[in-house]
Short mmCIF file of N, CA, C and O in Angstrom, two decimals:
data_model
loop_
_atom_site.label_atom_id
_atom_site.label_comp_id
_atom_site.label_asym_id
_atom_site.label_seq_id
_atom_site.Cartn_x
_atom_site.Cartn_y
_atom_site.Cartn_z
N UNK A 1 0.84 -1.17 0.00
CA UNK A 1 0.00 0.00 0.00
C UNK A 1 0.89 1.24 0.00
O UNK A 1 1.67 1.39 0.94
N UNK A 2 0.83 2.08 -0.91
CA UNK A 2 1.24 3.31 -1.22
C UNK A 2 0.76 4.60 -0.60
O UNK A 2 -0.25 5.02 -1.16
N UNK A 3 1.11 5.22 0.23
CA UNK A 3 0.74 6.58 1.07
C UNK A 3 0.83 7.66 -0.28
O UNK A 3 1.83 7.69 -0.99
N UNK A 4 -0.51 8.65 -0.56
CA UNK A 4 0.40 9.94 -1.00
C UNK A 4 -0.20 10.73 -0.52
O UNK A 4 -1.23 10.81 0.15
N UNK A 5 0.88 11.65 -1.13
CA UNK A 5 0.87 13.26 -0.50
C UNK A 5 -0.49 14.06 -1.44
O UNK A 5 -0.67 13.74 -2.61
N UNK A 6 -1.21 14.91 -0.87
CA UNK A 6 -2.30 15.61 -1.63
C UNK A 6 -1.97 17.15 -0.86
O UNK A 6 -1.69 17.42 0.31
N UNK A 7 -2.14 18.02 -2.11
CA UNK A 7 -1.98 19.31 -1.83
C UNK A 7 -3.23 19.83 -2.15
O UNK A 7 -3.58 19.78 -3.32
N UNK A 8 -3.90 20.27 -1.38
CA UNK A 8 -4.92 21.33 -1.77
C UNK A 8 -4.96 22.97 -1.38
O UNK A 8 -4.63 23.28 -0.23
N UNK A 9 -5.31 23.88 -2.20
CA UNK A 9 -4.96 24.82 -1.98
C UNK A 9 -6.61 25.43 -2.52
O UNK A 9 -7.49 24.89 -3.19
N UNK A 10 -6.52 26.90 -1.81
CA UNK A 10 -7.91 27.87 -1.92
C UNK A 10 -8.12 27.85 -3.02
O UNK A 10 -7.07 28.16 -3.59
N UNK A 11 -9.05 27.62 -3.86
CA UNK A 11 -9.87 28.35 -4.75
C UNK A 11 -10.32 29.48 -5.38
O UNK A 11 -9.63 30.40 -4.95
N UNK A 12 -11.24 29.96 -6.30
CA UNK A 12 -12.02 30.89 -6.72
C UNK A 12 -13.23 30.39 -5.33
O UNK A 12 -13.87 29.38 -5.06
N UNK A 13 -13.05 31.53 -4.85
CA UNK A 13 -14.43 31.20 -3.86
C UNK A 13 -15.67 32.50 -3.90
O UNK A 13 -15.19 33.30 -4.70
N UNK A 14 -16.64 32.92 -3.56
CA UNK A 14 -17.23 33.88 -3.28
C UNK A 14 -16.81 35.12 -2.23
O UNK A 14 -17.10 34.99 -1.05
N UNK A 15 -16.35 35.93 -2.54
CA UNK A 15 -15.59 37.27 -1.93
C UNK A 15 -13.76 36.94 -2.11
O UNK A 15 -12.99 37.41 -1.27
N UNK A 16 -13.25 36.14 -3.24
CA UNK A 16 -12.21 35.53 -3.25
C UNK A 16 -12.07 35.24 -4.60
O UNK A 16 -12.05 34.03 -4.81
N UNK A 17 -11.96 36.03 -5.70
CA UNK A 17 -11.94 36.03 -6.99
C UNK A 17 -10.94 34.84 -7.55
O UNK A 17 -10.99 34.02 -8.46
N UNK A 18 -9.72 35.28 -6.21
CA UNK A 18 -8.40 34.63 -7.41
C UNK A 18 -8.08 33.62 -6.54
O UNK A 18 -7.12 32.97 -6.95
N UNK A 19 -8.75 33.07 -4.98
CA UNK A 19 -8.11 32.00 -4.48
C UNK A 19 -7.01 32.60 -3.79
O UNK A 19 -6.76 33.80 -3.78
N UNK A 20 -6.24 31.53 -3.08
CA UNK A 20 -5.72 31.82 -2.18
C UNK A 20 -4.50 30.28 -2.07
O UNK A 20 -4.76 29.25 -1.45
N UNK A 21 -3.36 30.53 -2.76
CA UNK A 21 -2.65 29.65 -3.04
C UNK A 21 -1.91 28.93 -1.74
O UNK A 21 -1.68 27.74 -1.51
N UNK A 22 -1.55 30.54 -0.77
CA UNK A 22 -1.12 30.37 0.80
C UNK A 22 -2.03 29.61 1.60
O UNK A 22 -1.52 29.50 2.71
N UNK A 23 -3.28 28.97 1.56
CA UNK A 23 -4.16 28.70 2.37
C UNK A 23 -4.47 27.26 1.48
O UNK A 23 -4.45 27.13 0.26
N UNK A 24 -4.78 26.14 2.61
CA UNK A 24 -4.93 25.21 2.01
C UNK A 24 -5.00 23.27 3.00
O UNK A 24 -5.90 22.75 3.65
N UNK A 25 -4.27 23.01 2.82
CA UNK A 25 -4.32 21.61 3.26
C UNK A 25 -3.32 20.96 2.54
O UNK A 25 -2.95 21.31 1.41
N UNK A 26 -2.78 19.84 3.31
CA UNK A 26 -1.90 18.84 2.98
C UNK A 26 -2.29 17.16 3.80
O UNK A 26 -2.28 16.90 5.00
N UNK A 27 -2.56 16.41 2.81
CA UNK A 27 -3.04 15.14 3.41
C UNK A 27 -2.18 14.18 3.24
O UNK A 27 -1.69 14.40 2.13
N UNK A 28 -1.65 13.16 3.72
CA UNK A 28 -1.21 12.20 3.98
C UNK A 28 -2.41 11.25 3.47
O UNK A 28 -3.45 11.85 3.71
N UNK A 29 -2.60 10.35 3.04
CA UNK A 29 -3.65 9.43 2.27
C UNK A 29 -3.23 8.06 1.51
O UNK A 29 -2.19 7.92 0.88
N UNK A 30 -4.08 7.22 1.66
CA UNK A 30 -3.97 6.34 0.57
C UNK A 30 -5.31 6.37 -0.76
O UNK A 30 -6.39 6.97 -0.86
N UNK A 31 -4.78 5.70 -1.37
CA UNK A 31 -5.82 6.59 -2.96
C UNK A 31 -5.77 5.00 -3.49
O UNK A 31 -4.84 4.20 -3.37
N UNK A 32 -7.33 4.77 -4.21
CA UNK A 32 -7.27 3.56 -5.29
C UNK A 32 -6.74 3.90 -6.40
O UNK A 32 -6.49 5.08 -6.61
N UNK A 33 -6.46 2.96 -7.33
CA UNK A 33 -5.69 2.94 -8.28
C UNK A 33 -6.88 3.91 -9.65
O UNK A 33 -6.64 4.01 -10.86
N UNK A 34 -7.92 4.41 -9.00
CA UNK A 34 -8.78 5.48 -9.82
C UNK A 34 -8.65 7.22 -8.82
O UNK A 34 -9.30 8.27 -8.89
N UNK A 35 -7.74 6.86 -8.16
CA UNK A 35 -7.65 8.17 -7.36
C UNK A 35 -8.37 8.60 -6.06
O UNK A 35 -8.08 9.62 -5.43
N UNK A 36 -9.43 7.63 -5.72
CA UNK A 36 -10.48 8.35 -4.79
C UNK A 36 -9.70 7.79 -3.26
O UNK A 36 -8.54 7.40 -3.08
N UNK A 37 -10.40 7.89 -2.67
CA UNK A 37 -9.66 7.91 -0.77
C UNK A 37 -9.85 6.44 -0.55
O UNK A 37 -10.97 6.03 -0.86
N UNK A 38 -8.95 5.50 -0.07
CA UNK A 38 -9.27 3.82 0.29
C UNK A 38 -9.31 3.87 1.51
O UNK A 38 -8.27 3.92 2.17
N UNK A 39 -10.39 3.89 2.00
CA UNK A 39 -11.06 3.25 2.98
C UNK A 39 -10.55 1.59 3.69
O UNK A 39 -10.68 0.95 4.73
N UNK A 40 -10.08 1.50 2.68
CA UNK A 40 -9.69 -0.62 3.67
C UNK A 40 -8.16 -0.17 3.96
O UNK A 40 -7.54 -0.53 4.96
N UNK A 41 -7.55 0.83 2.76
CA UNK A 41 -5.67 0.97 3.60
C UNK A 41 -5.96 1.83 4.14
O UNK A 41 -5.01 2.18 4.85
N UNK A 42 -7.44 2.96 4.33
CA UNK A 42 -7.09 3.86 5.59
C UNK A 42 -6.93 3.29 6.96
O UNK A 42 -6.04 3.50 7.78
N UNK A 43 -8.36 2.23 7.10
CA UNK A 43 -8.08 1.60 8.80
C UNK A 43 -6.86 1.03 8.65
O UNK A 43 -6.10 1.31 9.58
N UNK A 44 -6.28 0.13 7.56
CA UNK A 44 -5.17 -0.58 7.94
C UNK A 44 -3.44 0.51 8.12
O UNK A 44 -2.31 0.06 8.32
N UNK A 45 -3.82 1.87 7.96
CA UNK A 45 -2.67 2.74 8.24
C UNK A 45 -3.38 4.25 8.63
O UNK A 45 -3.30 5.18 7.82
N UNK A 46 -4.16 4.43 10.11
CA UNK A 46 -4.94 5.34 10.24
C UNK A 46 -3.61 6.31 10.70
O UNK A 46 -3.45 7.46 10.30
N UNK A 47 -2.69 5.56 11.63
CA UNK A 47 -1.66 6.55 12.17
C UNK A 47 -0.93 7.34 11.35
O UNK A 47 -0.55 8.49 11.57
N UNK A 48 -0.73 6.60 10.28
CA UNK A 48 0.48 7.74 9.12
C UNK A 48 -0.63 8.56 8.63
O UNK A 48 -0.44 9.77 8.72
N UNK A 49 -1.88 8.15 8.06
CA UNK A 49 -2.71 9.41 7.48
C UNK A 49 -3.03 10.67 8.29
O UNK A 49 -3.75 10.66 9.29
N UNK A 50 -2.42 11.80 7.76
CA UNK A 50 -2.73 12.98 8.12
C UNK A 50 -3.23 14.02 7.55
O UNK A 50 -3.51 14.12 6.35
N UNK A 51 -3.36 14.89 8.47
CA UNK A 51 -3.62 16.56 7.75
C UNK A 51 -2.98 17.59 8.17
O UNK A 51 -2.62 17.71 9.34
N UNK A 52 -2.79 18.37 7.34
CA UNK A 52 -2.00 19.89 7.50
C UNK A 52 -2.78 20.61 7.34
O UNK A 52 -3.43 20.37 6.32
N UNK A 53 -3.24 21.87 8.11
CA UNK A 53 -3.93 22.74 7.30
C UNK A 53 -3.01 23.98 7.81
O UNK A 53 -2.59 24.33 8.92
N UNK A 54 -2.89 24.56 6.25
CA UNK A 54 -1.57 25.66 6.21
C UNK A 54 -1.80 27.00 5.99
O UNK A 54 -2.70 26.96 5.15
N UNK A 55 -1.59 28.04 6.19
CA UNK A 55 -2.14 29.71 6.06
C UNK A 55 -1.24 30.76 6.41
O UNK A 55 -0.70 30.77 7.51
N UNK A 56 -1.03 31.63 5.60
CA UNK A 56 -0.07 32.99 6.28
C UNK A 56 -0.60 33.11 7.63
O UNK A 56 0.28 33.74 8.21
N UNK A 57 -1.34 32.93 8.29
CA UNK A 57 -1.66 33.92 9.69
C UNK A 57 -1.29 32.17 10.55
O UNK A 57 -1.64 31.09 10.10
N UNK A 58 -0.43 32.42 11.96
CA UNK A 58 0.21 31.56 12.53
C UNK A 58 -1.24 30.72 13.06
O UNK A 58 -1.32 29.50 12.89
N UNK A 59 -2.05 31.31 13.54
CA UNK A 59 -3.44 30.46 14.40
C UNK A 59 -4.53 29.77 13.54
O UNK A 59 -5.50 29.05 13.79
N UNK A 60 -3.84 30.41 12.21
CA UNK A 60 -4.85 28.95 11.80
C UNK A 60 -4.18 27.96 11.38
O UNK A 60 -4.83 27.03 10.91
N UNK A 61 -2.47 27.86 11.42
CA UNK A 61 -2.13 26.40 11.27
C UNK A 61 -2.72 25.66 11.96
O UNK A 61 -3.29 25.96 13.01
N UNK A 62 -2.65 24.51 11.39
CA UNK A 62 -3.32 22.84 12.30
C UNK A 62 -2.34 21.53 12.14
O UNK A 62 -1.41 21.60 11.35
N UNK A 63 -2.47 20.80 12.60
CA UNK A 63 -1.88 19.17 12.32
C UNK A 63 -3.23 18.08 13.06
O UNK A 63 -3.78 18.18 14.15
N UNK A 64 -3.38 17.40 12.32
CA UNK A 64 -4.11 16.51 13.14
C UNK A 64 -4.53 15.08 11.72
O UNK A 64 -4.17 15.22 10.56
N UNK A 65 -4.96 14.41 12.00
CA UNK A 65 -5.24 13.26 11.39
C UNK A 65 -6.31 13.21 10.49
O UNK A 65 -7.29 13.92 10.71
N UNK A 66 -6.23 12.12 9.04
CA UNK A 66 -7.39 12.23 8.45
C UNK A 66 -8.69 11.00 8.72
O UNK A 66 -8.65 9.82 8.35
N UNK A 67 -9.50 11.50 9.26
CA UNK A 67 -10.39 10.39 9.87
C UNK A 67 -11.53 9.96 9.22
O UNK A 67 -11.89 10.57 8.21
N UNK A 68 -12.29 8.84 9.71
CA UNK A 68 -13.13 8.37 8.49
C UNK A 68 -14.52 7.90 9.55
O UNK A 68 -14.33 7.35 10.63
N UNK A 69 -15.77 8.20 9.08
CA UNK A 69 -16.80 8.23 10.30
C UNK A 69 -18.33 7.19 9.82
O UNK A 69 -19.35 7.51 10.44
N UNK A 70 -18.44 6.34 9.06
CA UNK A 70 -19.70 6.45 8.87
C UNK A 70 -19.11 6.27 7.07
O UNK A 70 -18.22 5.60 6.57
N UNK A 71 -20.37 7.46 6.36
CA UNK A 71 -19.63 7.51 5.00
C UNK A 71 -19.11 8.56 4.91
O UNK A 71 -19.10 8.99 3.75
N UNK A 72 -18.45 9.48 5.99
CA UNK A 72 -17.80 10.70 5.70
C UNK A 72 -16.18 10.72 6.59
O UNK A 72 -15.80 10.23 7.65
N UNK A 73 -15.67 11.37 5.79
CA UNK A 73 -14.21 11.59 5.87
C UNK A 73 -14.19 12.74 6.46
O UNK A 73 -15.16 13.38 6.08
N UNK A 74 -13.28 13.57 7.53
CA UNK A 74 -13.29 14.41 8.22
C UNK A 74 -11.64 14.63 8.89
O UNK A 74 -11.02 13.72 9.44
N UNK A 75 -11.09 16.10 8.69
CA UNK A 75 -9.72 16.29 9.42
C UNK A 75 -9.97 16.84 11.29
O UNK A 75 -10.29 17.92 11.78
N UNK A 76 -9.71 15.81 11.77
CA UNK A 76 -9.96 15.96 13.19
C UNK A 76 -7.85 16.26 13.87
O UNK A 76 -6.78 15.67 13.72
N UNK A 77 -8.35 17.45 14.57
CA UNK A 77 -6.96 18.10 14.46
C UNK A 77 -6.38 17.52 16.29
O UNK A 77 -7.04 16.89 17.11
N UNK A 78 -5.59 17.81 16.35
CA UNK A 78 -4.98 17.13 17.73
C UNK A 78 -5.17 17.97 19.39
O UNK A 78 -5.21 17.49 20.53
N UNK A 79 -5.25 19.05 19.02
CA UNK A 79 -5.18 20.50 19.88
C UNK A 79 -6.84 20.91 20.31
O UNK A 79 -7.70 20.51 19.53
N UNK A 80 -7.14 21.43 21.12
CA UNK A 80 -8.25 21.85 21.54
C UNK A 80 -7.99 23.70 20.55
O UNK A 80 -8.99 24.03 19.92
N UNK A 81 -7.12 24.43 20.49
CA UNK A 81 -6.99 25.39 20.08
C UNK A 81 -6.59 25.69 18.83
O UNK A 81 -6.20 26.81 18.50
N UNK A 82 -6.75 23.93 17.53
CA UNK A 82 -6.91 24.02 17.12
C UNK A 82 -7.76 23.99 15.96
O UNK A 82 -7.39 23.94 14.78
N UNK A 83 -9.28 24.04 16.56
CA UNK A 83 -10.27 24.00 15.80
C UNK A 83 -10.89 22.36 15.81
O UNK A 83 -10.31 21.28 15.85
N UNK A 84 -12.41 22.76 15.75
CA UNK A 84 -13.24 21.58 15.65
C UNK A 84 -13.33 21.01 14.40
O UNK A 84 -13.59 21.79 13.49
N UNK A 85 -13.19 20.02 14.15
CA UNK A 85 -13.42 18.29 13.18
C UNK A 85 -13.52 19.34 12.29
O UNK A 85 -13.95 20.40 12.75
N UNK A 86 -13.10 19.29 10.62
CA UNK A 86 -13.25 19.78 9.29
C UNK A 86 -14.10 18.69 8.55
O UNK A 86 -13.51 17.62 8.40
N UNK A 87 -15.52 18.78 8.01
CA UNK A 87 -16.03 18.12 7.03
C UNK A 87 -15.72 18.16 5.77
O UNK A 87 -15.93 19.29 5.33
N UNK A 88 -15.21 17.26 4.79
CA UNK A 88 -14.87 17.05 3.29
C UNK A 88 -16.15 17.06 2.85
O UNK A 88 -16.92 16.25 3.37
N UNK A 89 -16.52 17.75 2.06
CA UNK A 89 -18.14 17.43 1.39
C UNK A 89 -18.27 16.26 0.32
O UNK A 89 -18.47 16.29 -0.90
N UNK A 90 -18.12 15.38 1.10
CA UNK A 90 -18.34 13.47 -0.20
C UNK A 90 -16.72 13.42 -0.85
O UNK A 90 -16.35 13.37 -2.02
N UNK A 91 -15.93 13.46 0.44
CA UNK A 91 -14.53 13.47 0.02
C UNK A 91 -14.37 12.17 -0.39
O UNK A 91 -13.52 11.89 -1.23
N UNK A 92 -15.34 11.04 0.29
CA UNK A 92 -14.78 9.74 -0.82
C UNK A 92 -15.32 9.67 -2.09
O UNK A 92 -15.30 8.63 -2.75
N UNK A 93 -15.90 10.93 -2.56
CA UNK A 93 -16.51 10.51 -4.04
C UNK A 93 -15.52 11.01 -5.09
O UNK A 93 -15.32 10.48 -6.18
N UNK A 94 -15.00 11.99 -4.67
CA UNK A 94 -13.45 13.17 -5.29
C UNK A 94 -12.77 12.27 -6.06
O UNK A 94 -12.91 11.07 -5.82
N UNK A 95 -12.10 12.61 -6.91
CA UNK A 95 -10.70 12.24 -7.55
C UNK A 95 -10.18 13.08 -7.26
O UNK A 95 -10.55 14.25 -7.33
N UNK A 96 -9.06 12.58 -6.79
CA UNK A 96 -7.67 13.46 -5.94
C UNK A 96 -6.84 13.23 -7.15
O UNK A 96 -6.54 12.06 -7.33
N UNK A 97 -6.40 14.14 -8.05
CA UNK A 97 -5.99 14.21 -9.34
C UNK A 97 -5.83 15.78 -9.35
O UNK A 97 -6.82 16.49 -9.15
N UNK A 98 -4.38 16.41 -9.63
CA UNK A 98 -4.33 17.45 -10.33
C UNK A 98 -5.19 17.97 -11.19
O UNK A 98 -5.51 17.36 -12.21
N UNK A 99 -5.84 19.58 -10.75
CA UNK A 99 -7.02 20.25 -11.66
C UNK A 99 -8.17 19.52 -10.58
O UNK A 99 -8.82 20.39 -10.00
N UNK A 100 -8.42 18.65 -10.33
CA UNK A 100 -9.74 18.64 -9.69
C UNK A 100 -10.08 19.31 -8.23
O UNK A 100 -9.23 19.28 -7.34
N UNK A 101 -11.52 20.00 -8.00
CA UNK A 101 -11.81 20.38 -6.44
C UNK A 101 -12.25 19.71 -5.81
O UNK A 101 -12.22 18.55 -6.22
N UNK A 102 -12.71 19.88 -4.88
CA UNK A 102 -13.01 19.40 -3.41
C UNK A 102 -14.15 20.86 -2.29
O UNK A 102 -14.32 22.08 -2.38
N UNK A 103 -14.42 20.24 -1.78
CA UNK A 103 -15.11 21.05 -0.60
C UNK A 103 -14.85 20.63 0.66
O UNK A 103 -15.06 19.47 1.01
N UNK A 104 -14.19 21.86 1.71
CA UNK A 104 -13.93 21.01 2.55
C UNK A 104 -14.92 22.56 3.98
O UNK A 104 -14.91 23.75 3.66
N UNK A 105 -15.49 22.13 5.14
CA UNK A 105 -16.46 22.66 5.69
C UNK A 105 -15.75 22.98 7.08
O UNK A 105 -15.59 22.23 8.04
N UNK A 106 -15.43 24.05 6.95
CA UNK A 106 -14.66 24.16 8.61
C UNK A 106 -16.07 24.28 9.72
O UNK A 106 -17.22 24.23 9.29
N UNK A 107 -15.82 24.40 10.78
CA UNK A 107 -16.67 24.14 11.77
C UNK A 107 -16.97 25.20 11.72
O UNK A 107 -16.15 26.12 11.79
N UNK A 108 -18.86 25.47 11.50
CA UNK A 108 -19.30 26.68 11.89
C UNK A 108 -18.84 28.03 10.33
O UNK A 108 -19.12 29.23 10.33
N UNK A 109 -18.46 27.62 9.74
CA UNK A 109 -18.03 28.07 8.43
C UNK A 109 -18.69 27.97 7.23
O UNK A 109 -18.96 26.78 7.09
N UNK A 110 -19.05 28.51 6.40
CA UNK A 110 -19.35 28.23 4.87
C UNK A 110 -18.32 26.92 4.53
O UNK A 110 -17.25 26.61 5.06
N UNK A 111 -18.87 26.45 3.74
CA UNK A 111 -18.03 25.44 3.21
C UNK A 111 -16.84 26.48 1.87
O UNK A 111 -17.15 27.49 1.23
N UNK A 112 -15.71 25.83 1.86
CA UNK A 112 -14.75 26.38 0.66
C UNK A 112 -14.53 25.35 -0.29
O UNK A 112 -14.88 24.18 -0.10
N UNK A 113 -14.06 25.68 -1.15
CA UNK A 113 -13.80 24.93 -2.52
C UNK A 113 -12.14 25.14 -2.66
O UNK A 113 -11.63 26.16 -2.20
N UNK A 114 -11.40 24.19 -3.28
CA UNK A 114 -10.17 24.04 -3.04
C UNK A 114 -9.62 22.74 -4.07
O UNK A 114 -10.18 21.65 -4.27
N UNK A 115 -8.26 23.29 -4.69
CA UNK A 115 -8.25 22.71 -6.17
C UNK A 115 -7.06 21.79 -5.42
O UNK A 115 -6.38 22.13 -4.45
N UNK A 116 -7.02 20.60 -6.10
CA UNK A 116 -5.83 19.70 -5.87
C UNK A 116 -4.70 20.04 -6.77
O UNK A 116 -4.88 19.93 -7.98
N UNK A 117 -3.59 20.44 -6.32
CA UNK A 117 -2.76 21.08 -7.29
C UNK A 117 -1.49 20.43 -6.86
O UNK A 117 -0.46 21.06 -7.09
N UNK A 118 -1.36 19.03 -6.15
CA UNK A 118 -0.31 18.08 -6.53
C UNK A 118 -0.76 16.81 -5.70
O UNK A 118 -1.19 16.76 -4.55
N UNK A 119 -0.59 16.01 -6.42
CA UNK A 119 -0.65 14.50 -5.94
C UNK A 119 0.63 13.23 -5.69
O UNK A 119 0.31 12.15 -6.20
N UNK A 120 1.49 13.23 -5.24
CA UNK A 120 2.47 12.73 -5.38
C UNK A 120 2.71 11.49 -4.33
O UNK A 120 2.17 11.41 -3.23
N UNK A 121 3.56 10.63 -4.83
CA UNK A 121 3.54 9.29 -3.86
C UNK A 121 4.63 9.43 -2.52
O UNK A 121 5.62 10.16 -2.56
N UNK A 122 4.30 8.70 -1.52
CA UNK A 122 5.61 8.86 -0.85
C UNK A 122 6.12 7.49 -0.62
O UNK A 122 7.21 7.32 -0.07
#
């Protein structure tokens, strides 16, 4: 089973014309051989899968793990100060593929849109 790296970064969003390349996410993941999130090598490697969530301003960095609930996928972060559970909107339906988006729902937030702009193995 192959871990990769997924970069996602801000979008064209609403009040956010051009996106936001500094702001974003970094996942640790395993992916089927069509790209989407595997569910059977996530339980079998929950500890290495992670999340980054990355930003010019220091308090909204995060680290915490990518977790799986039911049929939804969710970045549950490690810190009390750093923010409640992030919802993926049908993150196992995505192709995690360069050029494609995603929605991901911070707590208490509009949901954002956010382009995968590298996929690479580790």
């Amino acid at each position: 089973m192959t871990l990769s790296r997924i970069t996602l970064q801000l979008a064209r969003n609403p009040g956010l014309p051009a996106g936001d390349p500094a702001r974003g996410y970094t996942l640790v993941a395993p992916l089927t051989p069509d790209a989407h999130l595997d569910v059977e090598a996530w339980r079998e490697n929950r500890k290495a899968c992670r999340v980054v969530r990355f930003s010019p301003v220091d308090d909204e960095h995060a680290d915490g793990r990518l977790t799986h609930r039911g049929d939804h996928w969710f970045f549950h972060y490690d810190e009390d100060d750093e923010g409640d559970d992030e919802a993926g909107y049908r993150l196992g339906e995505h192709v995690f593929k360069e050029g494609e988006y995603v929605t991901v729902a911070s707590f208490g937030e509009e949901p954002l849109t956010y382009k995968v702009t590298d996929v690479s193995s580790l």
